[in-house]
Short mmCIF file of C-alpha atoms and ligand atoms in Angstrom, two decimals:
data_model
loop_
_atom_site.label_atom_id
_atom_site.label_comp_id
_atom_site.label_asym_id
_atom_site.label_seq_id
_atom_site.Cartn_x
_atom_site.Cartn_y
_atom_site.Cartn_z
CA MET P 587 -1.85 -2.29 43.99
CA LEU P 588 -0.21 0.94 45.07
CA GLN P 589 -1.20 3.76 42.76
CA SER P 590 2.20 5.38 43.27
CA LYS P 591 3.65 2.32 41.52
CA LEU P 592 1.20 2.38 38.61
CA PHE P 593 3.37 3.79 35.84
CA THR P 594 0.48 4.78 33.58
CA LYS P 595 -0.55 8.42 33.71
CA MET P 596 -4.12 9.55 33.38
CA GLU P 597 -4.97 12.36 30.99
CA LYS P 598 -6.69 15.55 32.16
CA THR P 599 -8.81 15.66 29.02
CA PRO P 600 -10.11 13.01 26.60
CA PRO P 601 -7.73 12.16 23.72
CA ARG P 602 -8.38 14.27 20.63
CA ASP P 603 -7.62 11.52 18.15
CA GLU P 604 -10.46 9.29 19.33
CA GLU P 605 -14.05 9.60 18.10
CA SER P 606 -15.81 6.94 20.11
CA LEU P 607 -16.84 7.35 23.71
CA ASN P 608 -15.42 3.99 24.81
CA ALA P 609 -11.97 4.87 23.48
CA LYS P 610 -12.09 8.39 24.90
CA LEU P 611 -12.88 7.05 28.37
CA LEU P 612 -10.60 4.01 28.29
CA VAL P 613 -7.62 5.96 26.95
CA GLN P 614 -8.10 8.94 29.25
CA ALA P 615 -8.41 6.70 32.31
CA GLY P 616 -5.34 4.66 31.37
CA PHE P 617 -6.95 1.30 30.54
CA VAL P 618 -5.75 1.09 26.95
CA GLN P 619 -3.33 2.96 24.71
CA LYS P 620 -3.64 3.32 20.96
CA LEU P 621 -0.75 2.08 18.84
CA MET P 622 -2.56 2.81 15.57
CA ALA P 623 -6.16 2.82 14.34
CA GLY P 624 -7.91 -0.30 15.59
CA VAL P 625 -4.89 -1.56 17.54
CA TYR P 626 -4.55 -1.04 21.28
CA THR P 627 -2.27 -2.03 24.13
CA PHE P 628 -4.09 -3.25 27.23
CA LEU P 629 -2.42 -1.35 30.06
CA PRO P 630 -2.36 -2.86 33.58
CA LEU P 631 -5.84 -1.61 34.53
CA GLY P 632 -7.30 -2.61 31.17
CA LEU P 633 -5.74 -6.05 31.24
CA ARG P 634 -7.36 -6.72 34.63
CA VAL P 635 -10.77 -5.93 33.14
CA LEU P 636 -10.13 -8.00 30.02
CA ASN P 637 -8.92 -10.94 32.12
CA LYS P 638 -12.01 -10.80 34.29
CA ILE P 639 -14.28 -10.78 31.25
CA GLU P 640 -12.37 -13.66 29.69
CA ASN P 641 -12.44 -15.67 32.91
CA ILE P 642 -16.21 -15.35 33.14
CA VAL P 643 -16.47 -16.51 29.53
CA ARG P 644 -14.02 -19.34 30.25
CA GLU P 645 -15.99 -20.54 33.30
CA GLU P 646 -19.27 -20.59 31.40
CA MET P 647 -17.74 -22.37 28.42
CA ASN P 648 -16.28 -25.00 30.75
CA ASN P 649 -19.69 -25.36 32.42
CA ALA P 650 -21.19 -25.99 28.99
CA GLY P 651 -18.76 -28.88 28.49
CA ALA P 652 -16.52 -27.10 25.99
CA ILE P 653 -12.77 -27.76 26.24
CA GLU P 654 -10.18 -25.00 25.96
CA MET P 655 -7.19 -25.04 23.65
CA LEU P 656 -5.16 -22.44 21.76
CA MET P 657 -4.78 -22.42 18.00
CA PRO P 658 -2.19 -20.42 16.06
CA GLY P 659 -2.87 -16.92 14.76
CA LEU P 660 -0.69 -17.53 11.72
CA GLN P 661 -2.44 -19.82 9.23
CA PRO P 662 -1.33 -21.41 5.95
CA LYS P 663 -2.71 -20.04 2.68
CA GLU P 664 -3.54 -23.57 1.48
CA ASN P 665 -6.19 -24.01 4.15
CA TRP P 666 -7.85 -20.78 3.06
CA GLU P 667 -7.71 -21.90 -0.54
CA ALA P 668 -9.38 -25.16 0.47
CA THR P 669 -12.42 -23.19 1.67
CA LYS P 670 -12.17 -20.74 -1.23
CA ARG P 671 -11.93 -17.90 1.27
CA TRP P 672 -8.37 -16.73 0.47
CA ASP P 673 -9.77 -14.32 -2.12
CA THR P 674 -13.30 -13.84 -0.82
CA PHE P 675 -12.95 -13.18 2.90
CA ASP P 676 -13.18 -9.41 2.88
CA ALA P 677 -11.19 -8.56 5.95
CA LEU P 678 -8.51 -11.23 5.57
CA LEU P 679 -5.09 -9.88 6.46
CA LYS P 680 -2.40 -11.64 4.45
CA THR P 681 1.31 -11.77 4.97
CA LYS P 682 4.29 -13.13 3.02
CA SER P 683 7.34 -14.80 4.41
CA LYS P 684 10.67 -13.70 2.98
CA PHE P 685 11.46 -17.41 2.73
CA GLY P 686 8.47 -18.00 0.50
CA GLY P 687 4.97 -18.96 1.58
CA GLU P 688 1.96 -16.83 2.30
CA TYR P 689 -0.10 -16.76 5.44
CA ALA P 690 -3.40 -15.54 6.76
CA MET P 691 -3.46 -13.70 10.07
CA GLY P 692 -6.38 -15.56 11.61
CA PRO P 693 -9.66 -13.62 11.60
CA THR P 694 -11.53 -16.81 12.62
CA HIS P 695 -10.50 -20.45 12.89
CA GLU P 696 -12.60 -22.80 10.76
CA GLU P 697 -9.57 -23.27 8.50
CA VAL P 698 -7.56 -24.55 11.47
CA VAL P 699 -10.07 -26.36 13.62
CA TYR P 700 -11.61 -28.55 10.89
CA PRO P 701 -8.36 -30.10 9.67
CA LEU P 702 -7.25 -30.34 13.31
CA LEU P 703 -10.28 -32.39 14.36
CA LYS P 704 -10.07 -34.57 11.27
CA LYS P 705 -7.29 -36.40 13.09
CA HIS P 706 -9.47 -37.10 16.10
CA LEU P 707 -13.01 -37.73 14.88
CA ALA P 708 -13.66 -41.02 13.15
CA SER P 709 -16.58 -42.83 14.72
CA TYR P 710 -20.02 -41.80 16.02
CA ARG P 711 -18.61 -42.72 19.44
CA ASP P 712 -16.25 -39.73 19.26
CA PHE P 713 -19.10 -37.19 19.51
CA PRO P 714 -20.03 -34.67 20.72
CA VAL P 715 -16.92 -32.51 20.92
CA ALA P 716 -16.85 -28.80 21.69
CA VAL P 717 -13.57 -26.90 21.66
CA TYR P 718 -12.92 -23.25 22.29
CA GLN P 719 -10.13 -20.74 22.58
CA ILE P 720 -9.75 -17.16 23.74
CA GLN P 721 -7.37 -15.58 21.35
CA THR P 722 -6.17 -12.56 19.42
CA LYS P 723 -7.76 -12.15 16.00
CA PHE P 724 -6.81 -9.99 13.03
CA ARG P 725 -9.12 -8.36 10.51
CA ASP P 726 -8.40 -5.76 7.90
CA GLU P 727 -11.44 -3.68 8.87
CA LYS P 728 -12.20 -0.75 6.61
CA ARG P 729 -13.30 1.52 9.43
CA ALA P 730 -11.52 1.32 12.74
CA LYS P 731 -12.75 4.41 14.55
CA SER P 732 -14.87 2.76 17.19
CA GLY P 733 -12.18 2.05 19.75
CA LEU P 734 -12.48 -1.46 21.18
CA LEU P 735 -15.75 -2.04 19.35
CA ARG P 736 -14.04 -2.63 16.01
CA GLY P 737 -10.39 -3.53 16.15
CA ARG P 738 -7.98 -4.62 13.45
CA GLU P 739 -6.44 -6.71 16.19
CA PHE P 740 -8.90 -7.82 18.85
CA ARG P 741 -9.76 -10.57 21.32
CA MET P 742 -12.37 -13.22 20.66
CA LYS P 743 -13.63 -16.38 22.24
CA ASP P 744 -14.50 -18.79 19.47
CA CYS P 745 -16.04 -22.16 20.13
CA TYR P 746 -16.74 -24.94 17.63
CA SER P 747 -18.94 -27.93 18.38
CA TYR P 748 -19.05 -31.19 16.41
CA HIS P 749 -21.88 -33.69 16.34
CA ALA P 750 -23.00 -36.90 14.73
CA SER P 751 -26.33 -35.38 13.67
CA ASP P 752 -28.03 -32.03 13.13
CA GLU P 753 -30.50 -32.85 15.93
CA GLU P 754 -27.67 -33.34 18.39
CA ARG P 755 -26.07 -30.11 17.20
CA ASP P 756 -29.34 -28.20 17.62
CA LYS P 757 -29.64 -29.42 21.20
CA TYR P 758 -26.15 -28.18 21.95
CA TYR P 759 -27.07 -24.86 20.40
CA ASP P 760 -29.58 -24.39 23.22
CA VAL P 761 -26.91 -25.23 25.80
CA MET P 762 -24.69 -22.53 24.28
CA LYS P 763 -27.53 -20.02 24.12
CA ASN P 764 -28.07 -20.58 27.82
CA SER P 765 -24.37 -20.23 28.48
CA TYR P 766 -24.31 -16.87 26.62
CA MET P 767 -27.25 -15.63 28.67
CA ASN P 768 -25.31 -16.54 31.85
CA ILE P 769 -22.20 -14.77 30.62
CA PHE P 770 -24.00 -11.51 29.86
CA LYS P 771 -25.90 -11.67 33.13
CA ARG P 772 -22.64 -11.99 35.03
CA LEU P 773 -21.19 -9.11 33.00
CA GLU P 774 -24.28 -7.06 33.96
CA LEU P 775 -24.74 -6.34 30.29
CA ASN P 776 -28.22 -6.45 28.80
CA ALA P 777 -27.43 -8.33 25.59
CA VAL P 778 -30.69 -8.91 23.76
CA PRO P 779 -30.98 -12.29 22.02
CA THR P 780 -31.57 -11.27 18.43
CA ASN P 781 -32.72 -13.50 15.62
CA ALA P 782 -30.42 -13.29 12.68
CA GLY P 783 -31.93 -16.08 10.68
CA GLY P 784 -32.19 -14.19 7.42
CA GLY P 785 -35.82 -13.32 6.82
CA THR P 786 -37.19 -16.02 9.06
CA PHE P 787 -37.61 -16.21 12.80
CA SER P 788 -35.32 -19.17 12.86
CA GLU P 789 -34.23 -19.69 16.43
CA LEU P 790 -31.08 -21.23 15.08
CA SER P 791 -28.91 -18.25 14.35
CA MET P 792 -28.68 -15.69 17.01
CA GLU P 793 -26.78 -12.55 17.82
CA PHE P 794 -26.47 -10.95 21.23
CA GLN P 795 -26.99 -7.21 20.87
CA VAL P 796 -26.34 -4.46 23.42
CA LEU P 797 -28.57 -1.42 22.93
CA CYS P 798 -26.36 1.59 22.30
CA ALA P 799 -26.65 4.68 20.09
CA ALA P 800 -23.03 4.19 18.98
CA GLY P 801 -23.70 0.65 17.74
CA GLU P 802 -23.35 -0.22 14.07
CA ASP P 803 -26.25 -2.68 13.97
CA VAL P 804 -29.95 -1.89 13.83
CA ILE P 805 -32.42 -4.24 15.48
CA TYR P 806 -36.18 -4.41 15.92
CA LEU P 807 -36.63 -4.79 19.65
CA CYS P 808 -39.66 -6.05 21.56
CA GLU P 809 -39.46 -4.29 24.92
CA ASN P 810 -42.01 -6.68 26.49
CA CYS P 811 -40.05 -9.83 25.74
CA ASN P 812 -36.48 -8.46 25.49
CA VAL P 813 -35.95 -10.22 22.16
CA ALA P 814 -35.16 -8.71 18.78
CA VAL P 815 -34.68 -9.29 15.09
CA ASN P 816 -31.75 -7.87 13.12
CA LYS P 817 -32.99 -5.31 10.59
CA GLU P 818 -30.34 -6.30 8.01
CA LEU P 819 -31.90 -9.71 7.60
CA SER P 820 -35.43 -9.35 8.69
CA GLY P 821 -37.75 -8.16 5.94
CA ASP P 822 -41.31 -7.15 6.91
CA LEU P 823 -41.69 -9.73 9.64
CA ALA P 824 -39.73 -7.53 12.01
CA ALA P 825 -42.47 -5.01 12.72
CA LYS P 826 -44.03 -7.52 15.08
CA CYS P 827 -42.52 -9.46 17.96
CA PRO P 828 -42.24 -13.19 17.19
CA LYS P 829 -43.36 -13.97 20.74
CA CYS P 830 -46.09 -11.54 21.87
CA LYS P 831 -46.95 -10.08 18.43
CA ASP P 832 -46.70 -6.54 19.80
CA LEU P 833 -45.04 -3.88 17.64
CA THR P 834 -41.25 -3.65 17.82
CA ASN P 835 -38.99 -0.58 18.11
CA GLU P 836 -36.04 0.17 15.90
CA LYS P 837 -32.85 0.51 17.96
CA LYS P 838 -29.11 0.82 17.37
CA SER P 839 -26.98 -1.84 18.95
CA ILE P 840 -23.58 -3.50 19.32
CA GLU P 841 -23.21 -7.18 18.39
CA VAL P 842 -21.21 -8.72 21.22
CA GLY P 843 -21.64 -12.35 20.28
CA ASN P 844 -23.30 -14.78 17.92
CA ILE P 845 -24.12 -18.47 17.71
CA PHE P 846 -25.04 -20.39 14.59
CA PRO P 847 -24.88 -23.76 12.87
CA LEU P 848 -21.97 -24.04 10.45
CA LYS P 849 -22.70 -24.81 6.84
CA GLU P 850 -21.85 -28.26 5.51
CA THR P 851 -19.32 -26.69 3.17
CA PHE P 852 -16.50 -26.63 5.71
CA ALA P 853 -16.97 -30.33 6.47
CA LYS P 854 -16.98 -30.99 2.73
CA ASN P 855 -13.91 -28.80 2.10
CA PHE P 856 -11.86 -30.75 4.60
CA ASN P 857 -13.73 -34.01 4.16
CA LEU P 858 -14.58 -34.16 7.86
CA VAL P 859 -16.53 -37.42 7.97
CA PHE P 860 -17.22 -40.20 10.45
CA LYS P 861 -18.74 -43.67 10.47
CA ASP P 862 -22.22 -43.85 11.97
CA ASN P 863 -23.47 -46.85 13.98
CA THR P 864 -24.24 -48.76 10.80
CA GLY P 865 -20.79 -48.14 9.42
CA LYS P 866 -22.01 -45.59 6.91
CA GLU P 867 -19.84 -42.55 6.23
CA LYS P 868 -21.43 -39.18 7.08
CA LEU P 869 -20.45 -35.53 7.14
CA VAL P 870 -19.91 -34.10 10.61
CA SER P 871 -22.45 -31.54 11.77
CA ALA P 872 -21.03 -28.43 13.44
CA GLY P 873 -21.90 -25.22 15.25
CA CYS P 874 -19.93 -22.03 15.82
CA TYR P 875 -20.13 -19.69 18.80
CA GLY P 876 -18.27 -16.36 18.79
CA LEU P 877 -17.94 -13.70 21.45
CA GLY P 878 -15.78 -10.60 21.19
CA THR P 879 -14.18 -10.22 24.62
CA SER P 880 -12.42 -6.91 23.85
CA ARG P 881 -15.56 -5.65 22.12
CA VAL P 882 -17.50 -6.55 25.30
CA MET P 883 -15.06 -4.38 27.27
CA GLY P 884 -15.68 -1.52 24.81
CA ALA P 885 -19.44 -2.04 25.03
CA ILE P 886 -19.40 -1.93 28.83
CA ALA P 887 -17.37 1.31 28.72
CA GLU P 888 -19.73 2.71 26.10
CA VAL P 889 -22.94 2.10 28.09
CA LYS P 890 -21.79 2.26 31.71
CA ASN P 891 -20.46 5.74 32.39
CA ASP P 892 -21.47 9.26 33.41
CA ASP P 893 -20.04 12.76 32.94
CA PHE P 894 -17.23 11.93 35.34
CA GLY P 895 -16.01 8.66 33.90
CA LEU P 896 -16.42 4.90 33.80
CA ILE P 897 -18.74 2.89 36.05
CA TRP P 898 -17.60 -0.75 36.03
CA PRO P 899 -19.88 -3.58 37.13
CA LYS P 900 -18.31 -5.33 40.12
CA SER P 901 -17.75 -8.57 38.19
CA VAL P 902 -15.27 -6.94 35.78
CA ALA P 903 -14.02 -3.86 37.66
CA PRO P 904 -10.21 -3.67 37.71
CA TYR P 905 -10.42 -3.55 41.52
CA ASP P 906 -13.34 -3.78 43.98
CA ILE P 907 -12.16 -0.94 46.21
CA HIS P 908 -10.40 2.32 45.50
CA LEU P 909 -8.78 3.44 48.74
CA VAL P 910 -7.91 7.13 48.58
CA TYR P 911 -5.53 8.62 51.12
CA LEU P 912 -5.53 12.40 51.39
CA LYS P 913 -2.21 13.96 52.33
CA SER P 914 -1.82 14.84 55.98
CA ASN P 915 0.86 15.92 58.43
CA ASP P 916 -0.61 13.51 60.93
CA ARG P 917 1.15 10.17 60.37
CA ASN P 918 -1.86 8.40 61.76
CA VAL P 919 -3.78 9.04 58.54
CA MET P 920 -1.37 7.07 56.37
CA ALA P 921 -1.09 4.43 59.09
CA GLU P 922 -4.87 3.89 59.12
CA ALA P 923 -4.99 3.77 55.32
CA GLU P 924 -2.16 1.25 55.23
CA LYS P 925 -3.86 -0.85 57.86
CA PHE P 926 -7.02 -1.12 55.75
CA TYR P 927 -4.96 -1.79 52.61
CA ARG P 928 -3.14 -4.67 54.29
CA LYS P 929 -6.39 -6.17 55.54
CA CYS P 930 -7.78 -6.11 52.01
CA LEU P 931 -4.67 -7.80 50.64
CA GLU P 932 -4.86 -10.47 53.33
CA ALA P 933 -8.49 -11.11 52.44
CA ASP P 934 -7.55 -11.31 48.75
CA ALA P 935 -9.83 -8.38 47.99
CA GLY P 936 -9.00 -6.37 44.88
CA ILE P 937 -7.81 -2.97 46.03
CA LEU P 938 -6.15 0.01 44.39
CA PHE P 939 -4.57 2.26 47.02
CA ASP P 940 -4.03 5.87 46.05
CA ASP P 941 -1.11 6.42 48.38
CA ARG P 942 0.33 9.37 46.48
CA ASP P 943 1.52 12.37 48.43
CA ASP P 944 2.03 14.74 45.53
CA VAL P 945 -1.48 14.84 44.07
CA SER P 946 -4.24 17.18 45.23
CA ALA P 947 -7.46 15.87 46.73
CA GLY P 948 -9.42 17.31 43.80
CA SER P 949 -7.32 15.46 41.24
CA LYS P 950 -7.50 12.25 43.25
CA PHE P 951 -11.30 12.37 43.31
CA ALA P 952 -11.51 13.23 39.61
CA GLU P 953 -9.22 10.32 38.74
CA SER P 954 -11.12 7.96 41.00
CA ASP P 955 -14.38 8.81 39.23
CA LEU P 956 -12.70 8.42 35.85
CA ILE P 957 -11.36 4.93 36.68
CA GLY P 958 -14.79 3.88 37.90
CA ILE P 959 -14.04 1.32 40.64
CA PRO P 960 -17.35 0.34 42.35
CA LEU P 961 -16.43 1.49 45.88
CA ARG P 962 -14.35 4.48 47.00
CA VAL P 963 -13.00 4.62 50.55
CA VAL P 964 -11.40 7.90 51.65
CA ILE P 965 -9.21 8.20 54.73
CA SER P 966 -8.16 11.74 55.65
CA ASP P 967 -7.68 14.13 58.57
CA ARG P 968 -11.35 14.98 58.41
CA THR P 969 -12.62 11.41 58.44
CA LEU P 970 -10.24 10.44 61.23
CA GLU P 971 -11.56 13.25 63.42
CA LYS P 972 -14.68 11.11 63.52
CA GLU P 973 -12.73 7.84 63.70
CA SER P 974 -14.25 7.07 60.34
CA ALA P 975 -13.63 6.62 56.65
CA GLU P 976 -15.77 8.08 53.91
CA ILE P 977 -17.52 5.54 51.72
CA LYS P 978 -18.98 6.24 48.30
CA LYS P 979 -20.34 3.90 45.69
CA ARG P 980 -19.39 4.92 42.14
CA ASN P 981 -22.97 4.48 40.93
CA GLU P 982 -24.52 6.48 43.76
CA LYS P 983 -24.44 10.20 44.42
CA ASN P 984 -24.01 10.44 48.15
CA ALA P 985 -21.08 9.60 50.34
CA GLY P 986 -21.35 8.48 53.96
CA LEU P 987 -19.11 7.97 56.96
CA VAL P 988 -18.36 4.53 58.34
CA LYS P 989 -16.56 3.94 61.63
CA LEU P 990 -13.07 2.52 61.11
CA ASP P 991 -14.06 -0.45 63.26
CA ASP P 992 -16.87 -1.27 60.84
CA LEU P 993 -14.83 -0.93 57.64
CA ASP P 994 -14.08 -4.66 57.48
CA SER P 995 -17.60 -5.41 56.31
CA TYR P 996 -16.74 -3.69 53.01
CA ILE P 997 -13.97 -6.14 52.26
CA SER P 998 -15.11 -8.95 50.02
CA LYS P 999 -13.00 -11.58 48.38
CA ASP P 1000 -11.92 -10.70 44.88
CA SER P 1001 -13.74 -12.78 42.31
P1 LIG E 393 -19.46 -7.59 12.74
O1 LIG E 393 -20.76 -7.86 12.04
O2 LIG E 393 -19.58 -6.65 13.88
O3 LIG E 393 -18.34 -7.23 11.81
P2 LIG E 393 -19.10 -10.36 12.63
O4 LIG E 393 -20.52 -10.74 12.47
O5 LIG E 393 -18.21 -10.34 11.45
O6 LIG E 393 -19.00 -8.95 13.38
P3 LIG E 393 -17.96 -12.75 13.80
O7 LIG E 393 -17.04 -13.00 12.67
O8 LIG E 393 -19.08 -13.68 13.93
O9 LIG E 393 -18.44 -11.24 13.79
O10 LIG E 393 -17.14 -12.66 15.16
C1 LIG E 393 -17.66 -13.06 16.42
C2 LIG E 393 -17.64 -11.91 17.40
O11 LIG E 393 -16.36 -11.27 17.42
C3 LIG E 393 -18.62 -10.79 17.11
O12 LIG E 393 -19.89 -11.08 17.61
C4 LIG E 393 -17.97 -9.61 17.80
O13 LIG E 393 -18.34 -9.61 19.19
C5 LIG E 393 -16.50 -9.89 17.69
N1 LIG E 393 -15.87 -9.10 16.60
C6 LIG E 393 -15.98 -9.30 15.28
N2 LIG E 393 -15.25 -8.42 14.60
C7 LIG E 393 -14.64 -7.62 15.53
C8 LIG E 393 -13.73 -6.52 15.46
N3 LIG E 393 -13.28 -6.06 14.29
N4 LIG E 393 -13.32 -5.95 16.62
C9 LIG E 393 -13.75 -6.43 17.81
N5 LIG E 393 -14.60 -7.45 17.93
C10 LIG E 393 -15.04 -8.06 16.81
MG1 LIG E 394 -22.33 -9.56 12.30
#
């Protein structure tokens, strides 16, 4: 991508109408733009990050045997009345058609996926089934001042698994837990598995919490075992680690995902039953697995930054390489920069090329730090004097020179 063609402008200072660090950084650097509180446009750079996050989630869900589909955001009132949640779901956003009829703007999808699967699940032979989607959700959140951490419109991966018995469901729960651990590892995000079992150390209801002072949750963390218990639900048990029995520490955190068995009530509401191997009718057993992909992006921005801007992990960075050309009267400088740019494109490496002629070196460096691409490569008069380019990793202090002939080793295929 040529930076001269990137229509989005970066701000010199953080936006004044944002309180949270993630929004300040992401807006200033041109990743997202606020339309209104809790509602953001994903600009080209931001969409690349979101897509990378969602593709990692997608790959791990597929590996866990879940099958992707896409359910509607607009949902009929009747389905929400069937679960008695039309009036009780706090953050439900409702809308009326001028032709009559009322709708829910989907905050979650039990009201769609249960009746949907009713058509397809009849016999014990039909199980297990796990379906997921990555989709835009709506919630009428009271407070929406945390940037991408709490949106009124946001992105979520939600997965629902269906089983012929609770035992089978509990086994799949472990598969999903493993899959979540893989996802957060690939995102380079330390998301602590946190028991949320409601006063017990039930392993069967878990949140994934990222330690962060700006988080809205409070957890009791065991630093030895990297496990935690949510304070909201924990009672006195939380003072000690369930594993090593050492004392825990109280920490603020961001919930980026959760996995839990679904109550029987949804199956009852929609009469989701099947015939077991003796021909007896039984209620389907189900699990639910949520992960906020846009919240994950906000969490990464919130915890991976310094005074100069964002520091993206390679797996989700908008580009792998930021090539910065510094204006010169010697045409060779641009020619060398273009040569490297073309090589990267040919190798399918993700590269942003700051080819602009009308921006000072100081501004280019400041913007490069703000955007936070893992590797910066500078080609200028000064580097060419030494037949070199300057290389600097975003997460390291010092820059170094690399001979132009050796630059190729920095090109890696975009993931
Ligand atoms: P919270 O307690 O933070 O309100 P929740 O427990 O209601 O979240 P779920 O309904 O289980 O969340 O949603 C699954 C995931 O979706 C959460 O773990 C979170 O990552 C994400 N999520 C939930 N609400 C929002 C929101 N308003 N903005 C962005 N992401 C959200
Ligand atoms: Mg929660």
